[in-house]
mmCIF file of C-alpha atoms in Angstrom:
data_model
loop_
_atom_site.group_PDB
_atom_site.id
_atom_site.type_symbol
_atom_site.label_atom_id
_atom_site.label_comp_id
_atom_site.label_asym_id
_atom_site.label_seq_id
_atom_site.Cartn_x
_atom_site.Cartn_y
_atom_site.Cartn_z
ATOM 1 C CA UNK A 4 18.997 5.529 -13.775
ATOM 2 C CA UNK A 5 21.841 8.326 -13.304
ATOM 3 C CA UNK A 6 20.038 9.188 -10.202
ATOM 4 C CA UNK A 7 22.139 6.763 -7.402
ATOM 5 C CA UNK A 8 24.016 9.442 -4.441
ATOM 6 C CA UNK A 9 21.799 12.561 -5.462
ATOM 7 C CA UNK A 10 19.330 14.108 -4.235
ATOM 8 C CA UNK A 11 16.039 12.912 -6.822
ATOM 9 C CA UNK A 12 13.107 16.191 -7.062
ATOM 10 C CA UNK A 13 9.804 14.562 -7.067
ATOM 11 C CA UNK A 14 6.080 15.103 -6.013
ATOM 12 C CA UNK A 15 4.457 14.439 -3.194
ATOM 13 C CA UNK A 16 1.182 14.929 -1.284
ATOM 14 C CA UNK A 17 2.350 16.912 1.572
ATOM 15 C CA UNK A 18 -0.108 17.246 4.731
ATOM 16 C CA UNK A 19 1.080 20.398 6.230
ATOM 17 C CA UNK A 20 -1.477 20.270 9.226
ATOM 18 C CA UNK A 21 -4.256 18.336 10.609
ATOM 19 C CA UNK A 22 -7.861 18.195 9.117
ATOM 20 C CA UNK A 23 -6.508 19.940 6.067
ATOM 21 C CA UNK A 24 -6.498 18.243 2.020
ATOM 22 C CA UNK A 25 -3.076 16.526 0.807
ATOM 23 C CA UNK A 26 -1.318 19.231 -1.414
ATOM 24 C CA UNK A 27 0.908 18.195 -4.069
ATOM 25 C CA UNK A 28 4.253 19.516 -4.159
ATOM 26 C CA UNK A 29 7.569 19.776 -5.299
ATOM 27 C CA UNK A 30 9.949 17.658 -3.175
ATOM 28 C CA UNK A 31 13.603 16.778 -2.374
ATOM 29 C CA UNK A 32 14.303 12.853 -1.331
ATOM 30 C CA UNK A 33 18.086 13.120 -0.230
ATOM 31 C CA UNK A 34 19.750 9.504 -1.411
ATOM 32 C CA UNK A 35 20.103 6.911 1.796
ATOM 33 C CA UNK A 36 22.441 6.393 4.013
ATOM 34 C CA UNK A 37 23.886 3.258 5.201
ATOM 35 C CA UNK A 38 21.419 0.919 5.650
ATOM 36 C CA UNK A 39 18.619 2.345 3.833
ATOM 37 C CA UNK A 40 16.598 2.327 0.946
ATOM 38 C CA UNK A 41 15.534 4.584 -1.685
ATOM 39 C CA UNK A 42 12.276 3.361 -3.870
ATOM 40 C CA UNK A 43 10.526 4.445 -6.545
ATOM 41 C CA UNK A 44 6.770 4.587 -6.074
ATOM 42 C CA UNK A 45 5.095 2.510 -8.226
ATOM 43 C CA UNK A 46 1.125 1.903 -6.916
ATOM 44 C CA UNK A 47 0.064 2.664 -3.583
ATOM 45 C CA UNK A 48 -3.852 1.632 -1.730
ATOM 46 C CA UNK A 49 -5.954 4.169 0.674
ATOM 47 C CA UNK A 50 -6.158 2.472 4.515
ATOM 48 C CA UNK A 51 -8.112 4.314 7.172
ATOM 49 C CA UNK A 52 -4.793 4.641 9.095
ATOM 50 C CA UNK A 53 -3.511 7.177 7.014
ATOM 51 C CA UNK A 54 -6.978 9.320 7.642
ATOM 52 C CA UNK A 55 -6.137 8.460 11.454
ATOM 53 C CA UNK A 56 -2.995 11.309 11.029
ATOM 54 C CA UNK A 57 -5.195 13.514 9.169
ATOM 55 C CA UNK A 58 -8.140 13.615 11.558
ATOM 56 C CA UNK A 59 -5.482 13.589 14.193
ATOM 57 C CA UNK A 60 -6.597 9.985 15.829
ATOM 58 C CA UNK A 61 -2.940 9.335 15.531
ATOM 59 C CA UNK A 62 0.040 11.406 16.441
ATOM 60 C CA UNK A 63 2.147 12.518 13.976
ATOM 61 C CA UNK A 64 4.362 15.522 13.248
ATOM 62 C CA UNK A 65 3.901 18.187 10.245
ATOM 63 C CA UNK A 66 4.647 18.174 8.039
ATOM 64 C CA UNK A 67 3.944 15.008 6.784
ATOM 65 C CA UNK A 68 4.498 12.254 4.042
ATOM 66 C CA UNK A 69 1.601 9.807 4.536
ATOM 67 C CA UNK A 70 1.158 6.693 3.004
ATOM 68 C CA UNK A 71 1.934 2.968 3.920
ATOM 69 C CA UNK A 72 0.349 0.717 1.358
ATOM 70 C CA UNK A 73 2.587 0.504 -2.078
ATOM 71 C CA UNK A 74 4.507 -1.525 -4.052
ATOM 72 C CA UNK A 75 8.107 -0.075 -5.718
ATOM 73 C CA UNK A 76 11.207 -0.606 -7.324
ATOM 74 C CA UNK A 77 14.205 -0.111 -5.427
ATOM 75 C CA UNK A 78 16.475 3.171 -7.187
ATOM 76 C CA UNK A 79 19.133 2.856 -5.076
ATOM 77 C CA UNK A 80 20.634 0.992 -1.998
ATOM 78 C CA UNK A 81 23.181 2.489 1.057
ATOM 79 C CA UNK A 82 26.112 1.045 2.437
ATOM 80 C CA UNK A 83 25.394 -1.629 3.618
ATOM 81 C CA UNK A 84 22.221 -3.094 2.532
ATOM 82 C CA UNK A 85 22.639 -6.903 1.341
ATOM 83 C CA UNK A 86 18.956 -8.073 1.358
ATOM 84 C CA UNK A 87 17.824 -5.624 -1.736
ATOM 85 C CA UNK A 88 19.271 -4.427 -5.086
ATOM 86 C CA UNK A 89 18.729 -1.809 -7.312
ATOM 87 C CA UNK A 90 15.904 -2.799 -9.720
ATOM 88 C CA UNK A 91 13.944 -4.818 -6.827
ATOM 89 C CA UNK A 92 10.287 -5.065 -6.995
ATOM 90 C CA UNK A 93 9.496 -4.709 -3.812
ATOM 91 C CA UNK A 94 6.530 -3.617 -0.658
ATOM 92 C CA UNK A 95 7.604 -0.980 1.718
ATOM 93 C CA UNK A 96 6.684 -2.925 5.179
ATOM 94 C CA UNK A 97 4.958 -0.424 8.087
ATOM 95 C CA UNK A 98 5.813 -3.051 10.190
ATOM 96 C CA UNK A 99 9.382 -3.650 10.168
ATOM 97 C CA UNK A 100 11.462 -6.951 10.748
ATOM 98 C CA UNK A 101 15.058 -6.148 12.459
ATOM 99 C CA UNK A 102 15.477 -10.255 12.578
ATOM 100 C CA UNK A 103 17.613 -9.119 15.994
ATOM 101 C CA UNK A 104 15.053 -7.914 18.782
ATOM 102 C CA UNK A 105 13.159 -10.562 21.436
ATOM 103 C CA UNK A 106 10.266 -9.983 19.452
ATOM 104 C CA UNK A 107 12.079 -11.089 16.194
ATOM 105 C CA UNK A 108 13.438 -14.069 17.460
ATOM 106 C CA UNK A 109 10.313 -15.102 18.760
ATOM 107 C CA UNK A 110 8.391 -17.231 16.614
ATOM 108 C CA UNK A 111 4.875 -15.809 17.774
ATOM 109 C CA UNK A 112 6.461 -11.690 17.761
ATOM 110 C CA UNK A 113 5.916 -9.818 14.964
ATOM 111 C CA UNK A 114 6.313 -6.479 16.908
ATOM 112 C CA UNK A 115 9.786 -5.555 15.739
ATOM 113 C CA UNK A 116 11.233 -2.861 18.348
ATOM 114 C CA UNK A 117 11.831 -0.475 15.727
ATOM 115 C CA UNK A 118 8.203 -0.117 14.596
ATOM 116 C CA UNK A 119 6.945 3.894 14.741
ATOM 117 C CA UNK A 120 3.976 3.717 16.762
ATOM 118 C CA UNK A 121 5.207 6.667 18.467
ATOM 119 C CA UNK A 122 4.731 9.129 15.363
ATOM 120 C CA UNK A 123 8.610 9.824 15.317
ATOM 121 C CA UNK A 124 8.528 10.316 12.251
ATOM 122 C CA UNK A 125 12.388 10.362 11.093
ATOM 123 C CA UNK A 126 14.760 7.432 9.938
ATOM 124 C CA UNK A 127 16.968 5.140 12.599
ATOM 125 C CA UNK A 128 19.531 7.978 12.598
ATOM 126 C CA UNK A 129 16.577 10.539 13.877
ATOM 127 C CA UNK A 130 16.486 12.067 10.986
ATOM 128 C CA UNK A 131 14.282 12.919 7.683
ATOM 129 C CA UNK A 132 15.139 12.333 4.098
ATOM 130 C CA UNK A 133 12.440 14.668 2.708
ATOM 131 C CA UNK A 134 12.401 18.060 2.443
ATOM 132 C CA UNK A 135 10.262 20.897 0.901
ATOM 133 C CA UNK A 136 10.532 24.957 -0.209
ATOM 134 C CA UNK A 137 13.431 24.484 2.799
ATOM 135 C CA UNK A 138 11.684 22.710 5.568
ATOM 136 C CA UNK A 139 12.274 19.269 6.595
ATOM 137 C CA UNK A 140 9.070 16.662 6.252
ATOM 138 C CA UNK A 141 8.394 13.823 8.151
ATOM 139 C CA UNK A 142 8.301 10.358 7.506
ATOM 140 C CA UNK A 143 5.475 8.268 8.439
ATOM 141 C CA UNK A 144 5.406 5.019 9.774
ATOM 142 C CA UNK A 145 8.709 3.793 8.517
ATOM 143 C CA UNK A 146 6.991 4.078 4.658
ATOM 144 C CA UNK A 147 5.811 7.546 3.335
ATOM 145 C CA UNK A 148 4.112 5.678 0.103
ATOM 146 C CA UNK A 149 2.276 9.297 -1.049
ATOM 147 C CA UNK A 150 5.186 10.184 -3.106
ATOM 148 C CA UNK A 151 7.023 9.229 -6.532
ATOM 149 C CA UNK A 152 9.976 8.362 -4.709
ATOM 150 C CA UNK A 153 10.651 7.563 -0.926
ATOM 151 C CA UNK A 154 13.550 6.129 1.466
ATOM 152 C CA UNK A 155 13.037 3.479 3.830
ATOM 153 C CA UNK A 156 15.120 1.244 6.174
ATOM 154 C CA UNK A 157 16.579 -2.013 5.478
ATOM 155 C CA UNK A 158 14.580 -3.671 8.041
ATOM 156 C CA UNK A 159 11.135 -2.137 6.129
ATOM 157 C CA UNK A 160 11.584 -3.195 2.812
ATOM 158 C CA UNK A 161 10.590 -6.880 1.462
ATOM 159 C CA UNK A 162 11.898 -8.270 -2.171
ATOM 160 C CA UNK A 163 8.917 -9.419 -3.648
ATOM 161 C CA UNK A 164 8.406 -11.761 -7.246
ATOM 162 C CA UNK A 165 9.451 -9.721 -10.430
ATOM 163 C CA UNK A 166 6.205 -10.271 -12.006
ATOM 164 C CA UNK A 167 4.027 -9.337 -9.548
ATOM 165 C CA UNK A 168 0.954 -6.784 -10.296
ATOM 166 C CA UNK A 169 1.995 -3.537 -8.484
ATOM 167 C CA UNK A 170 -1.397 -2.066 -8.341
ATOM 168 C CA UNK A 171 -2.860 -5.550 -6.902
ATOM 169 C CA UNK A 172 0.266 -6.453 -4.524
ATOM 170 C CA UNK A 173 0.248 -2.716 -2.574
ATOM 171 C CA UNK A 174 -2.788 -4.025 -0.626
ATOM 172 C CA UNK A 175 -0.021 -6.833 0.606
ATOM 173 C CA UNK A 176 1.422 -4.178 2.187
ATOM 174 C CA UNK A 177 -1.489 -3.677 4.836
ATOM 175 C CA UNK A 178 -4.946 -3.981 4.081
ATOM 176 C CA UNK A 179 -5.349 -7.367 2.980
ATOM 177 C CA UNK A 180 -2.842 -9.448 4.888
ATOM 178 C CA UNK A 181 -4.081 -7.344 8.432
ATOM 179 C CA UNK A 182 -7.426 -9.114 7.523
ATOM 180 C CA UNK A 183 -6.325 -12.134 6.494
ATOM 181 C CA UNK A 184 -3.654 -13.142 8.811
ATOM 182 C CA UNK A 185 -5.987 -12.213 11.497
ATOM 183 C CA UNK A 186 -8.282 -14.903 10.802
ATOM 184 C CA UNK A 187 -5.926 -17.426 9.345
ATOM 185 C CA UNK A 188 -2.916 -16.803 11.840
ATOM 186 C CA UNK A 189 -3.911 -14.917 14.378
ATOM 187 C CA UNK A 190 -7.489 -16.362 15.079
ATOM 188 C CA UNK A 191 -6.206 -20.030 13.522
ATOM 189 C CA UNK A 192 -9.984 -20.144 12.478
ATOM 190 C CA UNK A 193 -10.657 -24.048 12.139
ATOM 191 C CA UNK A 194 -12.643 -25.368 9.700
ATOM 192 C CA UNK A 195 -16.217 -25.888 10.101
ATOM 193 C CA UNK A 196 -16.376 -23.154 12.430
ATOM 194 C CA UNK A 197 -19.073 -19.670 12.926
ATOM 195 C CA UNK A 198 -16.998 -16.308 12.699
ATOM 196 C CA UNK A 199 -18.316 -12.988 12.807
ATOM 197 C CA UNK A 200 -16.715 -9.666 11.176
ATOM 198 C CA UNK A 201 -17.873 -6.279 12.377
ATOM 199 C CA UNK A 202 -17.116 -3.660 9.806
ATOM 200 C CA UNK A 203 -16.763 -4.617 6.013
ATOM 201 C CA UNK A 204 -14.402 -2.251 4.167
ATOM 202 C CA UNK A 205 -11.250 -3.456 2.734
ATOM 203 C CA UNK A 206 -9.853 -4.955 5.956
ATOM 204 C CA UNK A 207 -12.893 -6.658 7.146
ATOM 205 C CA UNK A 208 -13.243 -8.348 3.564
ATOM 206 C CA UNK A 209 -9.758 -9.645 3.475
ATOM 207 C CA UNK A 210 -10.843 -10.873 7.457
ATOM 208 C CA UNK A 211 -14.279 -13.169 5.474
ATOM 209 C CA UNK A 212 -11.732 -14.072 2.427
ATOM 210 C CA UNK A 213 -9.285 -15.488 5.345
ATOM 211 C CA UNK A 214 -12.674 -17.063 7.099
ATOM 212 C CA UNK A 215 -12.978 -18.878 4.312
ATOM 213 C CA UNK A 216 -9.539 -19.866 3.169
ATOM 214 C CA UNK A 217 -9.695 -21.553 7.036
ATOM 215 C CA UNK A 218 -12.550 -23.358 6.253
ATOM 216 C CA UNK A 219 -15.657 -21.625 8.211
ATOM 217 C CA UNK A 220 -18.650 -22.925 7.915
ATOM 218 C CA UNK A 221 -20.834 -19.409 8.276
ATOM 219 C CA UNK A 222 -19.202 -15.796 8.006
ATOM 220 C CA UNK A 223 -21.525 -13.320 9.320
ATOM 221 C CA UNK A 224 -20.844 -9.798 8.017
ATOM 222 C CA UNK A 225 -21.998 -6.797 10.198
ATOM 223 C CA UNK A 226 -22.229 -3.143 8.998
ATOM 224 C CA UNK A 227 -24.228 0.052 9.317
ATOM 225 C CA UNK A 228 -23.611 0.293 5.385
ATOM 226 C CA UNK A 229 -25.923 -2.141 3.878
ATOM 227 C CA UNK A 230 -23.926 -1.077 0.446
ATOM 228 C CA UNK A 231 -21.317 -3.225 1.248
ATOM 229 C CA UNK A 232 -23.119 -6.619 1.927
ATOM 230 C CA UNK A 233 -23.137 -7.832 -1.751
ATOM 231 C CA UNK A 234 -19.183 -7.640 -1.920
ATOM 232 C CA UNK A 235 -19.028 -9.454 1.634
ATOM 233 C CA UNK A 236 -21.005 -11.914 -0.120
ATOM 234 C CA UNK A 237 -18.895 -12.426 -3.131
ATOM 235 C CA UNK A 238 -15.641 -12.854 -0.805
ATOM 236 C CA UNK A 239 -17.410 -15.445 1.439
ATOM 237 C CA UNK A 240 -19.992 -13.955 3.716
ATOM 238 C CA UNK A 241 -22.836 -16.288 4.237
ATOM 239 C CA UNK A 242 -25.019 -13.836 5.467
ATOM 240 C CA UNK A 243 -25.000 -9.944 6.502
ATOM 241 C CA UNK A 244 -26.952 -7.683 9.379
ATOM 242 C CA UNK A 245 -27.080 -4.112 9.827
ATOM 243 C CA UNK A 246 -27.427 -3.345 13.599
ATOM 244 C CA UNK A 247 -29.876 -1.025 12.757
ATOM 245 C CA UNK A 248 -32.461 -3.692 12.176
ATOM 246 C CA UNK A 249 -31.399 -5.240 14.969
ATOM 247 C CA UNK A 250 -34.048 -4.435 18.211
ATOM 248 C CA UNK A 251 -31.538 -5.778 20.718
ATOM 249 C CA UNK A 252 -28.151 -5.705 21.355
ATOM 250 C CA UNK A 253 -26.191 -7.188 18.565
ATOM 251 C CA UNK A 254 -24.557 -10.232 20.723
ATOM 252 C CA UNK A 255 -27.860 -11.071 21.390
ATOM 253 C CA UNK A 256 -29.075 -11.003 17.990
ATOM 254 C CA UNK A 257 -26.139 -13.339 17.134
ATOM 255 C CA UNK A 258 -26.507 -15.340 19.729
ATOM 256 C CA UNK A 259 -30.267 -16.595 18.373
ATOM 257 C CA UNK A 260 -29.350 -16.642 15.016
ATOM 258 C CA UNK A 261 -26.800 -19.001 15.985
ATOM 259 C CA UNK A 262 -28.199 -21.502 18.629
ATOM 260 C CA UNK A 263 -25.192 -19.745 20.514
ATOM 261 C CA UNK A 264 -21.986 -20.697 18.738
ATOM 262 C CA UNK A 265 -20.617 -18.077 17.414
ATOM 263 C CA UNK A 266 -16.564 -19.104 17.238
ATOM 264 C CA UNK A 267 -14.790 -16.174 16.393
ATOM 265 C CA UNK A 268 -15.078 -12.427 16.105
ATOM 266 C CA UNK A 269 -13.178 -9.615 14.617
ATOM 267 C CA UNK A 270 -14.157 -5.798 15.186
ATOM 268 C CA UNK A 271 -12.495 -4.106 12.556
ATOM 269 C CA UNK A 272 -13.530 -0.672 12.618
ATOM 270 C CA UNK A 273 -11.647 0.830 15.506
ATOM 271 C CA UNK A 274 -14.130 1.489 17.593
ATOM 272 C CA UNK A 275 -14.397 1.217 21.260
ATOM 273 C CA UNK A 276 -18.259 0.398 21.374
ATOM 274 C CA UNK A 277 -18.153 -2.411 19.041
ATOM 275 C CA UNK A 278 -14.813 -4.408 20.166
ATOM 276 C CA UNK A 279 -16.984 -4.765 23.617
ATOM 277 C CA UNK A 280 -19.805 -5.683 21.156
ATOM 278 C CA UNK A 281 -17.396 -8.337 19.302
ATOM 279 C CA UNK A 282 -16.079 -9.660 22.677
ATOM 280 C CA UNK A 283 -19.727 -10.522 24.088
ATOM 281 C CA UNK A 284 -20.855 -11.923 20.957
ATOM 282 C CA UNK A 285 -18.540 -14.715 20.392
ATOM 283 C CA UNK A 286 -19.240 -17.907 22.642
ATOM 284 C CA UNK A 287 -19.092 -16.980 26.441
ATOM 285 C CA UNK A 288 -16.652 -20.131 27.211
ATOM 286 C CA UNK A 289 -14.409 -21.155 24.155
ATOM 287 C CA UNK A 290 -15.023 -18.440 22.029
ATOM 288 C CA UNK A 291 -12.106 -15.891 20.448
ATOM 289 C CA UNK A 292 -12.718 -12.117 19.989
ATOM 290 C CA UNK A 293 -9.740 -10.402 17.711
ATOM 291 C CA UNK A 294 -9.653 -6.488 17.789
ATOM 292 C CA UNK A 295 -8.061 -5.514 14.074
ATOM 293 C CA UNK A 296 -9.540 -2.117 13.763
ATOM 294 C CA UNK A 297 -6.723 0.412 14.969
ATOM 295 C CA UNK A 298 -7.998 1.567 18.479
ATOM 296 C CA UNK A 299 -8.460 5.876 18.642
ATOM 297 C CA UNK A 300 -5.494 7.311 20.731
ATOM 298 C CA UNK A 301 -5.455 8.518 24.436
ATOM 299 C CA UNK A 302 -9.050 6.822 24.643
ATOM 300 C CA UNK A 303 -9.724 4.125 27.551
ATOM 301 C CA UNK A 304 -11.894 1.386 26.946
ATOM 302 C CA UNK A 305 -13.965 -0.172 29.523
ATOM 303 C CA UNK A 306 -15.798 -3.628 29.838
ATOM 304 C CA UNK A 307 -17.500 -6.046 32.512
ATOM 305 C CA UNK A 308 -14.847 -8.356 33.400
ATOM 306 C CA UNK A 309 -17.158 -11.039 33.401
ATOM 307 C CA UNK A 310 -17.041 -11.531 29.712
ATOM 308 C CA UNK A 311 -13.467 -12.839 30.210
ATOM 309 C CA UNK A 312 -13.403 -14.467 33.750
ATOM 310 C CA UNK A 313 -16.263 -17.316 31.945
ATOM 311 C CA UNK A 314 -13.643 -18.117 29.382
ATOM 312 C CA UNK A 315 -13.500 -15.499 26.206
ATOM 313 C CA UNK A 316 -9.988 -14.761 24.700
ATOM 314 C CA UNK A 317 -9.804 -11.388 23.387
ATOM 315 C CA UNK A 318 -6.604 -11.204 20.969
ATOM 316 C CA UNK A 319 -4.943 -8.144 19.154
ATOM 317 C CA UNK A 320 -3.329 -8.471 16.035
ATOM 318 C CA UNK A 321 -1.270 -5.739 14.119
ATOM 319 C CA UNK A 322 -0.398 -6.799 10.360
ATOM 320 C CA UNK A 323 -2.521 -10.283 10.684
ATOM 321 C CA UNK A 324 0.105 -11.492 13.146
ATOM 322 C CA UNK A 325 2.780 -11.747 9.814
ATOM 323 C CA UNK A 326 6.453 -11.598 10.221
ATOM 324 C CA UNK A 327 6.739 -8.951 7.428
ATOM 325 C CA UNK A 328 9.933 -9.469 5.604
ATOM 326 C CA UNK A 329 9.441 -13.655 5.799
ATOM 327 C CA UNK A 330 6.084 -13.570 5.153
ATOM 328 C CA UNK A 331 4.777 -10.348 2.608
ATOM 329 C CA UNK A 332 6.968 -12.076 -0.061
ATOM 330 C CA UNK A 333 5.480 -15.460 0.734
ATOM 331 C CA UNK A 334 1.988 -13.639 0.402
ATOM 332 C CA UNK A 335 2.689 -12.504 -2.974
ATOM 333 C CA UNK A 336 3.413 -16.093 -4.265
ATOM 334 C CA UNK A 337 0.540 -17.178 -3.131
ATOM 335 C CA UNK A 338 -1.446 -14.439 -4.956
ATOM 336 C CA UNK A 339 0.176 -15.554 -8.163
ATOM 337 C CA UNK A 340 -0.491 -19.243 -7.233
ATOM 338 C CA UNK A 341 -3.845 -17.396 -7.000
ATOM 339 C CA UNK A 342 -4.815 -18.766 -3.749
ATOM 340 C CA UNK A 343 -7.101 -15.543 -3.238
ATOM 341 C CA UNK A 344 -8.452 -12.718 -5.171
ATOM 342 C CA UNK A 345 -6.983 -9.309 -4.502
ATOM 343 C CA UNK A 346 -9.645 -7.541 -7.219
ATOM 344 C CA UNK A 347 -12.544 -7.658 -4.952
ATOM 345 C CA UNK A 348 -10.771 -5.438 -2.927
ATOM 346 C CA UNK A 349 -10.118 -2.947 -5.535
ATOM 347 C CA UNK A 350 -12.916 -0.043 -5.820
ATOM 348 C CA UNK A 351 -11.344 2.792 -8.252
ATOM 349 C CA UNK A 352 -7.634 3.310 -9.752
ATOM 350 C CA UNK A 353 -6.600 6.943 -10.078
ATOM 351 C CA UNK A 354 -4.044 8.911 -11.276
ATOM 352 C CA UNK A 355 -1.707 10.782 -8.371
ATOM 353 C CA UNK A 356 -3.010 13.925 -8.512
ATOM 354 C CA UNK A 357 -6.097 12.978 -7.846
ATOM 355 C CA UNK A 358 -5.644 11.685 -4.097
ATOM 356 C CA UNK A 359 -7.594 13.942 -2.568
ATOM 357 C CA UNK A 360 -10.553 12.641 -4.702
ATOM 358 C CA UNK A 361 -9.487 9.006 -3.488
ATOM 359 C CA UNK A 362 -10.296 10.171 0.387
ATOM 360 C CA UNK A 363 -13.499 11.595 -0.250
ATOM 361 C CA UNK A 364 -14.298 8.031 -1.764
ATOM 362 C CA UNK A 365 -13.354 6.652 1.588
ATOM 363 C CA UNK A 366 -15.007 8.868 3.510
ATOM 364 C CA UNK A 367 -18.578 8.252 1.224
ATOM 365 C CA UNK A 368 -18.075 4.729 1.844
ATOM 366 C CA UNK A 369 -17.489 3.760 -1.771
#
């Protein structure tokens, strides 16, 4: 490509502050250093998360490369680096896998120490590799997907089948296996059972779609958007509700439409008010409450004990509970074996430049 060990000029959408639309600029990524990756951007998805840093739900230093949901092709590799080589497909993994840390070698972690929930936003070495008109710009994440060409560590980066869809495999990288692995691994919904999802965008359909795979007997979709109840019905839904309909509390509701055995829940919003909803409406004994939603920072949530000291288990699951660099590649096989359907999730595919359009889709609900 003539561009290995120099510094590649690309565009980006830059957020320079909070609350404020993505402009597109004229970039420098610097080439990696040992260890790391440089990729070329080939698709990337919209998740809520990368609103979170925008409406400032989630720390992050400005400015920003946002982003975390893309599929690429690896430009160049630094010293080091054994696991990729230039010409890779791969997915850029949020949720990196060091294979080192307790967390790592624990069969049930998938926590890796060197995940950025902190909004660091810099490299293992503490620094950026983007910069732009002179100032440096932060990374996001461990990813930064908004731009034509970005550099991530080893440890985020999974090799994924050569003939893989990029537009359709990006979701891989968070929406749809955060849904799915919460109900399939997380959860370990078992067949024949009653699950419940609160909040039916693209995560909450890839929770019914792993409802399903698991066997469930009756996926109940909740929303406030009654818009989205046909798709949750063409992913596996049985049925749908609207708590505004609803005259009584929704775990009530559930509870009678039920005879009371609701299995499994998954809030998956991010909303304090409806993971206590979720919790009291699965079964007060044996049943299993999953928050998947990405909590608000700095907020406290409160709840009557009592819905855990008669038996609930209330789980939290970040990337469906996946070991990312053992398992997103593993993923993509089995959307080639077509074991699911990644083009129910799909809404609208646009052009770069028109990202800002893309998040005024998501914030109209379409």
């Amino acid at each position: 490509m003539g561009t290995p060990g120099k510094v590649i000029k690309c565009k980006a959408a830059v957020l320079w502050e909070q609350k404020k639309p993505f402009s597109i600029e004229e970039i420098e990524v610097a080439p990696p250093k040992a260890k790391e990756v440089r990729i070329k951007i080939l698709a990337t998805g919209i998740c809520r998360t990368d609103d979170h840093v925008i409406k400032g739900a989630m720390v992050s230093k400005f400015p920003v490369i946002v982003g975390h949901e893309a599929t690429g092709v690896v430009e160049s590799i630094g010293e080091g680096v054994t696991t990729v080589k230039p010409g890779d497909k791969v997915i850029p993994l949020f949720l990196p896998q060091c294979r080192e840390c307790n967390v790592c070698r624990n069969p049930d972690g998938n926590l890796c120490i060197r995940s950025d929930v902190t909004g660091r936003g810099v490299l293992a070495d503490g620094t950026t590799r983007f910069t732009c008109k002179g100032k440096p710009v932060y990374h996001f994440i461990n990813t930064s997907t908004f731009t034509e060409y970005t550099v991530v560590d080893e440890s985020s980066v999974a090799k994924i089948d050569d003939s893989a869809p990029p537009e359709k495999v990006c979701l891989i990288g968070c929406g749809f296996s955060t849904g799915y692995g919460a109900a399939v691994k997380t959860a370990k919904v078992a067949p024949g059972s009653t699950c419940v999802v609160f909040g039916l965008g693209g995560v909450g359909l890839s929770v019914i779609m792993g409802c399903k795979s698991a066997g469930a007997s009756r996926i109940i979709g909740i929303d406030l958007n009654k818009d989205k109840f046909e798709k949750a019905v063409a992913v596996g839904a049985t049925e749908c509700l609207s708590p505004k309909d609803c005259p009584k509390p929704i775990s009530e509701v559930l509870s009678e439409m039920t005879g009371n055995t609701v299995d499994y829940t998954f809030e998956v919003i991010g909303r304090l008010e409806t993971m206590v909803d979720a919790l009291a409406s699965c079964h007060m004994n044996y049943g299993t409450s999953v928050v998947v939603g990405a909590p608000p920072s700095a907020k406290m949530l409160t709840c009557d004990p009592m819905l855990l000291f008669t038996g609930r288990t209330w789980k939290g699951c970040v990337f469906g509970g996946w070991k990312s660099r053992d398992d997103v590649p593993k993923l993509v096989t089995d959307f080639l074996a077509k074991k699911f359907d990644l083009d129910q999730l799909i809404t609208h595919v646009l052009p770069f430049k028109k990202i800002n359009e893309g998040f005024e889709l998501l914030y109209s609900g379409q």
